[in-house]
Coordinates of C-alpha atoms and ligand atoms in Angstrom, one line a residue:
M236 CA -19.7 10.1 -28.3
V237 CA -23.1 9.7 -30.0
S238 CA -24.3 13.0 -31.4
K239 CA -28.0 13.8 -31.3
Q240 CA -28.2 13.6 -35.1
N241 CA -26.8 10.0 -35.1
W242 CA -28.9 8.9 -32.2
T243 CA -31.7 7.3 -34.3
K244 CA -29.5 5.1 -36.4
I245 CA -27.1 4.0 -33.7
S246 CA -29.7 3.2 -31.1
C247 CA -32.3 1.7 -33.4
K248 CA -32.6 -2.0 -32.7
E249 CA -34.9 -4.8 -33.7
N250 CA -36.0 -6.8 -30.7
G251 CA -38.5 -9.1 -32.3
L252 CA -41.4 -6.7 -32.2
S253 CA -40.1 -3.2 -31.7
Q254 CA -37.6 -0.8 -33.1
Q255 CA -36.5 2.5 -31.7
T256 CA -36.5 6.0 -33.1
R257 CA -36.3 9.6 -32.1
I258 CA -39.2 11.8 -33.2
R259 CA -38.0 14.6 -35.3
D260 CA -41.2 16.4 -36.5
T261 CA -45.0 16.3 -36.5
A262 CA -47.0 15.6 -39.6
Y263 CA -50.4 17.2 -40.4
G264 CA -52.9 14.5 -39.2
G265 CA -51.3 14.4 -35.8
Y266 CA -48.5 11.9 -36.2
G267 CA -45.0 12.2 -34.8
V268 CA -42.4 11.5 -37.5
G269 CA -39.6 9.1 -36.9
T270 CA -37.2 6.9 -39.0
L271 CA -37.2 3.2 -39.6
E272 CA -34.0 1.2 -39.7
D273 CA -34.3 1.0 -43.4
G274 CA -34.4 4.8 -43.6
R275 CA -38.1 5.1 -44.4
V276 CA -40.4 7.4 -42.4
I277 CA -42.6 6.0 -39.6
F278 CA -45.7 7.9 -38.4
L279 CA -46.4 7.5 -34.7
P280 CA -49.4 9.0 -32.9
H281 CA -49.2 10.4 -29.4
T282 CA -45.5 11.3 -29.7
V283 CA -43.8 14.7 -30.0
E284 CA -40.5 16.0 -31.4
G285 CA -37.7 15.0 -29.1
D286 CA -39.2 11.8 -27.8
T287 CA -37.2 8.6 -28.1
V288 CA -39.5 5.7 -28.3
T289 CA -39.7 2.0 -29.1
F290 CA -42.6 1.1 -31.4
K291 CA -44.1 -1.6 -33.4
I292 CA -45.3 -1.3 -37.0
T293 CA -49.1 -1.5 -37.4
E294 CA -49.4 -0.8 -41.1
D295 CA -46.7 -0.9 -43.8
K296 CA -47.8 0.5 -47.2
A297 CA -44.5 0.8 -49.0
K298 CA -44.1 4.6 -48.6
L299 CA -46.4 5.1 -45.7
V300 CA -45.6 3.2 -42.5
Y301 CA -47.6 3.7 -39.4
G302 CA -46.8 2.4 -35.9
E303 CA -47.7 2.3 -32.3
V304 CA -45.5 3.3 -29.4
V305 CA -44.5 0.5 -27.1
E306 CA -42.4 2.5 -24.7
I307 CA -41.2 6.1 -24.2
I308 CA -37.5 5.6 -23.6
N309 CA -36.6 9.3 -23.3
P310 CA -39.5 11.9 -23.1
S311 CA -39.3 15.1 -25.1
E312 CA -39.0 18.5 -23.3
H313 CA -42.3 19.4 -24.9
R314 CA -44.2 16.7 -23.1
I315 CA -46.7 17.7 -20.3
E316 CA -48.8 15.7 -17.9
P317 CA -52.0 15.2 -20.0
Y318 CA -55.0 17.1 -18.8
C319 CA -57.3 14.1 -19.2
K320 CA -56.9 10.5 -18.3
H321 CA -58.0 9.3 -21.7
I322 CA -55.3 11.2 -23.7
G323 CA -53.1 8.6 -25.5
E324 CA -56.0 6.4 -26.0
C325 CA -58.9 8.6 -27.2
G326 CA -58.7 10.0 -30.7
G327 CA -60.0 13.5 -29.6
C328 CA -57.0 15.2 -28.1
V329 CA -54.1 13.7 -30.1
F330 CA -51.9 16.7 -29.0
G331 CA -53.0 16.6 -25.4
H332 CA -49.6 15.5 -24.1
I333 CA -47.8 18.5 -25.8
N334 CA -47.3 21.8 -24.1
Y335 CA -49.5 24.5 -25.6
E336 CA -46.7 26.7 -26.9
K337 CA -45.4 23.8 -28.8
Q338 CA -48.9 22.9 -30.1
L339 CA -49.2 26.4 -31.5
E340 CA -45.7 26.2 -33.1
I341 CA -46.6 22.9 -34.7
K342 CA -49.9 24.2 -36.1
K343 CA -48.3 27.4 -37.4
G344 CA -45.8 25.1 -39.1
F345 CA -48.6 23.1 -40.8
V346 CA -49.9 26.3 -42.4
T347 CA -46.5 27.8 -43.4
T348 CA -45.2 24.4 -44.7
A349 CA -48.3 23.9 -46.9
L350 CA -47.9 27.5 -48.3
D351 CA -44.1 27.0 -48.9
R352 CA -44.8 23.6 -50.6
N353 CA -47.2 25.4 -52.9
K354 CA -44.7 28.2 -53.5
V355 CA -47.2 30.8 -52.2
E356 CA -45.7 34.1 -50.9
Y357 CA -47.1 35.4 -47.6
P358 CA -46.4 37.9 -44.9
E359 CA -45.6 36.9 -41.3
A360 CA -48.4 34.8 -39.9
T361 CA -49.7 35.2 -36.4
I362 CA -51.4 32.5 -34.4
V363 CA -54.0 32.9 -31.6
G364 CA -55.0 30.2 -29.2
C365 CA -57.3 29.6 -26.3
D366 CA -57.8 27.6 -23.2
Y367 CA -58.7 23.9 -23.8
K368 CA -61.1 23.9 -20.9
E369 CA -64.7 23.5 -22.0
F370 CA -63.9 25.1 -25.4
R371 CA -66.1 22.8 -27.5
N372 CA -69.8 23.6 -28.1
R373 CA -70.5 20.5 -30.1
A374 CA -69.3 16.9 -29.9
T375 CA -69.9 13.6 -31.6
F376 CA -70.0 10.8 -29.0
R377 CA -70.0 7.1 -29.7
V378 CA -72.4 5.1 -27.6
Y379 CA -72.1 1.4 -26.8
N380 CA -75.0 -0.1 -24.8
G381 CA -75.6 3.1 -22.8
T382 CA -72.0 4.1 -22.3
I383 CA -70.6 7.2 -23.9
G384 CA -67.1 7.3 -25.5
F385 CA -65.1 8.3 -28.5
Y386 CA -63.1 6.4 -31.1
K387 CA -59.4 5.6 -30.7
F388 CA -57.2 7.8 -32.9
K389 CA -57.8 7.0 -36.7
S390 CA -59.7 3.8 -35.8
N391 CA -63.2 2.7 -35.1
T392 CA -62.4 1.1 -31.7
F393 CA -64.7 2.3 -29.0
V394 CA -63.0 4.1 -26.1
P395 CA -65.4 4.6 -23.1
I396 CA -64.9 7.9 -21.4
E397 CA -65.3 9.1 -17.8
E398 CA -64.2 12.7 -18.4
C399 CA -63.7 15.1 -21.2
P400 CA -62.3 18.5 -20.0
V401 CA -62.8 20.1 -23.4
L402 CA -66.5 19.8 -23.0
K403 CA -68.7 21.5 -20.4
S404 CA -69.9 19.0 -17.8
S405 CA -73.5 19.9 -18.8
M406 CA -72.8 18.5 -22.3
I407 CA -71.5 15.3 -20.8
E408 CA -74.5 15.0 -18.5
K409 CA -76.8 15.5 -21.5
A410 CA -75.0 12.9 -23.5
R411 CA -75.2 10.4 -20.6
E412 CA -78.9 11.2 -20.2
V413 CA -79.6 10.4 -23.9
A414 CA -77.2 7.5 -24.1
K415 CA -78.6 5.5 -21.1
D416 CA -81.6 4.3 -23.2
I417 CA -79.4 3.3 -26.2
K418 CA -79.0 -0.4 -26.9
G419 CA -76.2 -1.4 -29.2
K420 CA -74.0 1.1 -31.0
S421 CA -74.9 4.6 -32.0
Y422 CA -73.5 8.0 -32.8
L423 CA -74.7 10.8 -30.5
Y424 CA -74.3 14.4 -31.6
V425 CA -74.6 17.0 -28.8
T426 CA -74.6 20.8 -29.4
E427 CA -75.0 23.4 -26.7
N428 CA -75.3 27.1 -26.6
D429 CA -74.1 29.5 -23.9
K430 CA -77.6 29.5 -22.3
G431 CA -77.2 25.8 -21.7
E432 CA -79.9 24.8 -24.3
A433 CA -78.9 21.8 -26.2
L434 CA -79.7 19.7 -29.3
A435 CA -79.0 16.0 -29.4
R436 CA -79.2 13.7 -32.3
T437 CA -78.6 10.0 -32.3
E438 CA -77.8 7.8 -35.3
Y439 CA -78.3 4.1 -34.7
L440 CA -76.1 1.6 -36.4
L441 CA -77.8 -1.5 -37.5
S442 CA -74.8 -3.5 -38.6
S443 CA -72.5 -5.2 -36.2
K444 CA -69.6 -3.1 -37.1
Y445 CA -69.1 0.6 -36.8
S446 CA -69.9 1.5 -40.4
F447 CA -72.2 3.8 -42.2
D448 CA -73.7 0.8 -44.0
G449 CA -77.2 0.3 -42.7
L450 CA -77.2 3.5 -40.7
K451 CA -80.6 4.4 -39.4
S452 CA -81.2 7.9 -38.2
R453 CA -83.4 9.1 -35.4
E454 CA -83.5 12.6 -34.1
Q455 CA -84.1 13.5 -30.5
S456 CA -84.1 17.0 -29.2
I457 CA -83.4 18.2 -25.7
G458 CA -84.7 21.7 -25.1
R459 CA -85.5 23.2 -28.5
K460 CA -85.4 22.0 -32.1
H461 CA -83.1 24.9 -33.1
L462 CA -80.5 26.7 -31.0
G463 CA -79.9 30.5 -31.1
Y464 CA -76.3 31.8 -30.6
D465 CA -75.9 35.5 -29.8
T466 CA -72.8 37.2 -31.2
R467 CA -71.8 40.8 -31.3
Y468 CA -73.1 41.1 -34.9
G469 CA -76.5 39.5 -34.2
T470 CA -78.0 36.1 -33.5
F471 CA -77.7 33.1 -35.7
W472 CA -79.4 29.7 -35.5
V473 CA -78.4 26.1 -35.9
G474 CA -80.4 22.9 -36.3
F475 CA -79.6 19.2 -36.1
H476 CA -77.5 18.9 -39.2
S477 CA -76.2 22.4 -39.8
F478 CA -72.6 23.4 -39.5
L479 CA -71.5 25.2 -36.3
Q480 CA -68.0 26.6 -35.6
G481 CA -67.0 24.3 -32.8
N482 CA -65.2 26.7 -30.4
R483 CA -67.1 28.7 -27.8
H484 CA -64.1 30.8 -26.7
I485 CA -62.7 32.3 -29.8
S486 CA -64.9 31.6 -32.9
N487 CA -65.7 35.3 -32.8
L488 CA -62.2 36.0 -34.2
L489 CA -63.5 34.6 -37.5
Q490 CA -66.4 37.1 -37.5
D491 CA -64.2 39.9 -36.4
F492 CA -61.7 39.1 -39.2
V493 CA -64.6 39.3 -41.7
F494 CA -65.9 42.5 -40.2
E495 CA -62.6 44.3 -40.1
N496 CA -61.6 43.3 -43.7
S497 CA -65.0 43.6 -45.5
E498 CA -65.5 46.6 -47.7
G499 CA -67.2 47.5 -50.9
R500 CA -70.8 47.8 -52.0
L501 CA -71.5 44.3 -53.4
G502 CA -70.5 41.2 -51.5
L503 CA -70.6 37.5 -52.3
E504 CA -70.4 34.8 -49.7
L505 CA -69.7 31.2 -50.6
Y506 CA -70.4 28.3 -48.3
C507 CA -72.4 30.6 -45.9
G508 CA -73.9 27.9 -43.7
T509 CA -76.5 29.4 -41.3
G510 CA -75.1 32.9 -41.7
Y511 CA -72.5 33.1 -39.0
L512 CA -70.0 35.1 -41.0
T513 CA -72.8 36.8 -43.0
L514 CA -73.8 38.7 -39.9
A515 CA -70.5 40.4 -39.8
M516 CA -70.2 41.0 -43.5
A517 CA -73.7 42.5 -43.7
R518 CA -72.6 45.3 -41.4
K519 CA -70.1 46.5 -44.1
C520 CA -71.5 45.7 -47.5
E521 CA -74.6 47.2 -49.0
K522 CA -75.8 44.1 -50.8
I523 CA -74.7 40.5 -50.4
D524 CA -75.5 37.3 -52.3
A525 CA -74.9 34.3 -49.9
I526 CA -74.7 30.8 -51.2
E527 CA -75.1 27.5 -49.3
S528 CA -75.9 24.0 -50.6
Y529 CA -77.7 22.7 -47.5
A530 CA -81.3 24.0 -47.7
P531 CA -82.2 23.7 -43.9
S532 CA -79.2 25.9 -43.1
V533 CA -80.4 28.6 -45.5
R534 CA -83.9 28.4 -43.9
L535 CA -82.1 29.0 -40.5
A536 CA -80.0 31.8 -41.9
E537 CA -83.2 33.6 -43.1
R538 CA -84.2 33.9 -39.4
A539 CA -81.6 36.6 -38.9
K540 CA -83.8 38.8 -41.2
L541 CA -80.8 40.6 -42.8
K542 CA -82.4 43.0 -45.2
N543 CA -79.3 43.4 -47.4
V544 CA -78.7 39.7 -47.9
K545 CA -80.1 37.5 -50.6
W546 CA -79.8 33.8 -49.7
H547 CA -79.3 31.1 -52.4
I548 CA -79.6 27.3 -52.0
S549 CA -77.0 26.2 -54.5
L550 CA -73.6 24.6 -54.9
S551 CA -70.9 27.2 -54.9
E552 CA -69.4 25.5 -58.0
Q553 CA -72.5 26.6 -59.9
I554 CA -71.8 30.2 -59.2
G555 CA -70.6 30.7 -62.8
T556 CA -74.1 29.7 -64.1
M557 CA -76.0 32.0 -61.8
G558 CA -75.8 35.0 -64.1
K559 CA -73.2 37.7 -64.4
R560 CA -72.7 39.9 -61.3
K561 CA -70.3 42.5 -60.3
V562 CA -68.7 41.9 -56.9
D563 CA -66.4 44.1 -54.8
M564 CA -65.5 41.4 -52.3
I565 CA -65.9 37.6 -51.7
V566 CA -65.9 35.6 -48.5
A567 CA -65.4 31.9 -48.8
D568 CA -65.4 29.4 -45.9
P569 CA -65.4 25.9 -47.6
P570 CA -65.3 22.5 -46.1
R571 CA -61.9 20.7 -45.7
T572 CA -61.9 19.8 -49.4
G573 CA -61.4 23.5 -50.2
L574 CA -62.7 25.4 -53.2
E575 CA -63.8 23.4 -56.3
K576 CA -61.9 24.3 -59.4
E577 CA -64.9 26.0 -60.9
V578 CA -64.9 28.3 -57.8
T579 CA -61.3 29.3 -58.1
N580 CA -61.8 30.0 -61.8
Y581 CA -64.8 32.1 -61.0
I582 CA -62.9 34.1 -58.3
K583 CA -60.0 34.7 -60.7
D584 CA -62.3 36.3 -63.2
S585 CA -64.6 38.0 -60.7
G586 CA -62.8 41.4 -60.6
A587 CA -63.4 41.5 -56.8
Q588 CA -60.9 43.7 -55.0
K589 CA -60.7 41.6 -51.8
I590 CA -61.1 37.9 -51.0
I591 CA -61.4 36.6 -47.5
Y592 CA -60.7 32.9 -47.4
I593 CA -61.3 31.0 -44.1
S594 CA -60.0 27.5 -44.1
C595 CA -59.9 24.5 -41.8
D596 CA -57.3 22.6 -43.9
P597 CA -53.9 24.2 -44.6
N598 CA -53.2 21.9 -47.6
T599 CA -56.3 22.7 -49.6
L600 CA -56.0 26.4 -48.6
A601 CA -52.4 26.5 -50.0
R602 CA -53.5 24.7 -53.1
D603 CA -56.3 27.1 -53.8
I604 CA -54.3 30.2 -53.1
S605 CA -51.6 28.9 -55.5
R606 CA -54.4 28.5 -58.1
L607 CA -55.4 32.2 -57.5
S608 CA -51.8 33.4 -57.8
G609 CA -51.1 36.0 -60.5
K610 CA -54.6 37.5 -59.9
Y611 CA -54.6 37.6 -56.0
A612 CA -51.9 37.9 -53.4
I613 CA -52.0 37.5 -49.6
E614 CA -52.1 40.7 -47.6
K615 CA -52.8 39.2 -44.2
I616 CA -52.8 35.8 -42.6
Q617 CA -54.1 35.0 -39.2
I618 CA -54.1 31.5 -37.8
C619 CA -56.5 30.6 -35.1
D620 CA -56.4 27.5 -32.9
L621 CA -60.1 26.6 -32.8
F622 CA -59.3 23.1 -31.6
P623 CA -56.6 23.0 -28.8
G624 CA -55.4 19.5 -28.2
S625 CA -56.2 18.3 -31.7
Y626 CA -54.1 18.7 -34.9
H627 CA -56.8 20.8 -36.5
V628 CA -56.1 24.5 -37.3
E629 CA -58.2 27.3 -38.8
T630 CA -56.6 29.9 -41.1
M631 CA -58.0 33.3 -42.1
V632 CA -56.5 34.9 -45.2
L633 CA -57.1 38.3 -46.8
L634 CA -56.2 38.4 -50.5
N635 CA -56.0 41.5 -52.6
K636 CA -56.4 41.8 -56.4
V637 CA -53.0 42.2 -58.0
K638 CA -52.8 45.5 -59.8
Ligands
SAM887 C1 -67.0 25.2 -43.0 S1 -68.7 25.4 -43.2 C2 -68.8 27.1 -43.0 C3 -70.2 27.6 -42.7 C4 -70.3 29.1 -42.2 N1 -69.4 30.0 -42.9 C5 -70.1 29.2 -40.7 O1 -69.0 29.7 -40.3 O2 -70.9 28.7 -40.0 C6 -69.0 25.0 -44.9 C7 -70.4 25.1 -45.3 O3 -70.4 24.8 -46.8 C8 -71.5 24.0 -47.1 N2 -71.1 23.4 -48.3 C9 -70.4 22.2 -48.5 N3 -70.2 22.0 -49.8 C10 -70.8 23.0 -50.5 C11 -70.8 23.4 -51.8 N4 -70.3 22.6 -52.8 N5 -71.5 24.5 -52.2 C12 -72.0 25.3 -51.2 N6 -72.0 25.0 -49.9 C13 -71.4 23.9 -49.5 C14 -71.7 23.2 -45.9 O4 -73.1 22.7 -45.8 C15 -71.4 24.1 -44.7 O5 -72.5 24.8 -44.3

């Protein structure tokens, strides 16, 4: 009898184009992990642990081999009927064929695996998710001669879309309205608030290929030039290019985490954007220095008129050159690349009692926390699924100064 462990090797066959494998894991980035006949790893999108599939190799780079499923021979127990007809083709919901419980398990695994790999100690992590329906408040469409779509997973092949259940239908209507006049290829960014007001920005591509070379930008607004978002800690504003937490259902968990865990007189916030988290922090600290590199976001943050916050347009990595300051706590919410080395060095010597680190990339989060180890240790870790259906995951960590 063939045991499940031996299944891959025994059933694996070369039939000209395709081989066969059983998917044993999911890698960060959204790929199912299988095994090639020669024992190397094959990364296959749109699969899940337990699937037995035939596939063809699309890219072979010695250690990293990528492929495309030809046929699902035996579907995994974790598979569901996708909630959108474009799943499997569109790059947006690369986990859209996986039941939600399993999605959460996979995402929690991304975080704990990264922490383990970096030898970081941590308490039990919890994960909170949300409904995929209409969760997104912003989207980047691709437009081709008036038709809206997205890219295929990890590619720049245009996939026209008829539906997108993770967006409100009003956002799709607005995108169609703007797109109908677009000739050729364009990016189209649409952001909407809960009042139905929207911003749209188009970026036209002049070259024949989808590439940022020769990109010409034209802004077009629908409704207002800036959008206000009401939260339980106050209103913040976003503009055409400023960052916005992309989930309308549960982004408030990030603010709540900052509110619940902020304490001390003097606060420092790094990568503050338009002040979304600052609103919560400002309720707890007497004085805050908030730092953001993108000047228009700082101008929007000032609209909140927070009397106890001093805004700075600066790179966070220049914090060490901004004069000596005593801080009781630090909040940092960097982009995917994580904290620059100068920032981790600064935090290590800051003397702050508490650090709140909010991260959208488990690997850079784990790297940065391991750099802080010896000086700071994790007290609490809360994972938040801000992007159901995708491989992305948000992690909130509270670190305490080691005594
Ligand atoms: C993940 S967003 C977080 C923004 C804000 N905390 C929020 O929740 O809306 C990261 C922010 O860092 C800014 N940023 C990127 N690199 C930076 C740097 N080196 N120094 C300061 N800010 C930076 C970006 O413009 C963006 O606003």
